[in-house]
XYZ file of C-alpha atoms in Angstrom:
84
model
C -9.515 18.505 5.545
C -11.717 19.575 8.258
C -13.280 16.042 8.875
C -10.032 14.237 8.820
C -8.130 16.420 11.412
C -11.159 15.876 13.746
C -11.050 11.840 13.135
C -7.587 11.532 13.403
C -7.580 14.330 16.702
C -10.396 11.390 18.179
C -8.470 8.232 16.876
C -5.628 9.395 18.974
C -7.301 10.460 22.102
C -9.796 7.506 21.875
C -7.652 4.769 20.418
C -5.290 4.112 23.533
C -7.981 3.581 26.106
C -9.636 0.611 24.178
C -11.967 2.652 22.202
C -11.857 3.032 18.614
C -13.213 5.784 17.138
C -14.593 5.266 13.365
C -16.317 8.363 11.363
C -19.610 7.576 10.287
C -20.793 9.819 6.951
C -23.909 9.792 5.454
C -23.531 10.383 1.353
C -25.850 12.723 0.470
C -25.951 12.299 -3.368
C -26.750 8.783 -2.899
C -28.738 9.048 -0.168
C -31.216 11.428 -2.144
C -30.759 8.936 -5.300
C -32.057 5.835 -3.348
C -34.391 8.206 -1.341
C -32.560 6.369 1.865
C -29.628 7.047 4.182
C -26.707 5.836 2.651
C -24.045 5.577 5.745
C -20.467 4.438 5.698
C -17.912 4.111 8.091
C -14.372 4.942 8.327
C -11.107 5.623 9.774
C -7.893 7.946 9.218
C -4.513 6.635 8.623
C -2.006 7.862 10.695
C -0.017 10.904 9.078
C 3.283 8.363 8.819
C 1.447 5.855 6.793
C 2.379 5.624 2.992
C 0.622 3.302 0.820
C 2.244 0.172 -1.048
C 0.061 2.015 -3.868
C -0.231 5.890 -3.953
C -3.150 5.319 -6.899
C -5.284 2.755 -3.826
C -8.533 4.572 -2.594
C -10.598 4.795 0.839
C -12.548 1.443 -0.337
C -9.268 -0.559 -1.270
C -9.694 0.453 -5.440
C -6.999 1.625 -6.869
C -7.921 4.438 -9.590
C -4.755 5.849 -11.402
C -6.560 8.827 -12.523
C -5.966 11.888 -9.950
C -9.366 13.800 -11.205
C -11.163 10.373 -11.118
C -10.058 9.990 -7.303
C -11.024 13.455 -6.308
C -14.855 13.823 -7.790
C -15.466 10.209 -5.421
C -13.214 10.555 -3.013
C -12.692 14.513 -2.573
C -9.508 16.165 -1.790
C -8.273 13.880 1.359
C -8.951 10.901 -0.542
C -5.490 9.182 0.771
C -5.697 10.216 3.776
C -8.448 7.426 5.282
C -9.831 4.259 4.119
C -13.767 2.870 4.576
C -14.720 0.207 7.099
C -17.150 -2.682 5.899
């Protein structure tokens, strides 16, 4: 909750000016699998945004099962959606 409130606090001050502001997050399960940095990028919706699908995750998936969504995604997991 913590990371998405500071994103979307950044998105909004950054955003208007002609900078956008992206999250970058290392995974730190994978990261120690592949004995690499495993980085991502990505971006909060805006707290008005609903999706055409409430099941579609961060990476554009759509997983209908809630647990399923929360062990990959964690808690917030509608909330912002990964850059490529």
């Amino acid at each position: 909750q913590t990371d998405v409130s500071t994103q979307l606090q950044w998105q909004r001050a950054e955003d208007p000016h002609g900078n956008p502001f992206l999250a970058i997050v290392v995974d730190p399960l994978r990261s120690t699998v592949k004995n690499t940095p495993v980085l991502k990028a990505f971006r909060c919706y805006p707290p008005e945004y609903t999706h055409d699908d409430p099941h579609t995750c961060p990476n554009g998936r759509v997983i209908t099962e809630e647990q399923a969504r929360l062990e990959q995604w964690g808690s917030c997991w509608s909330s912002y959606y990964e850059l490529e």
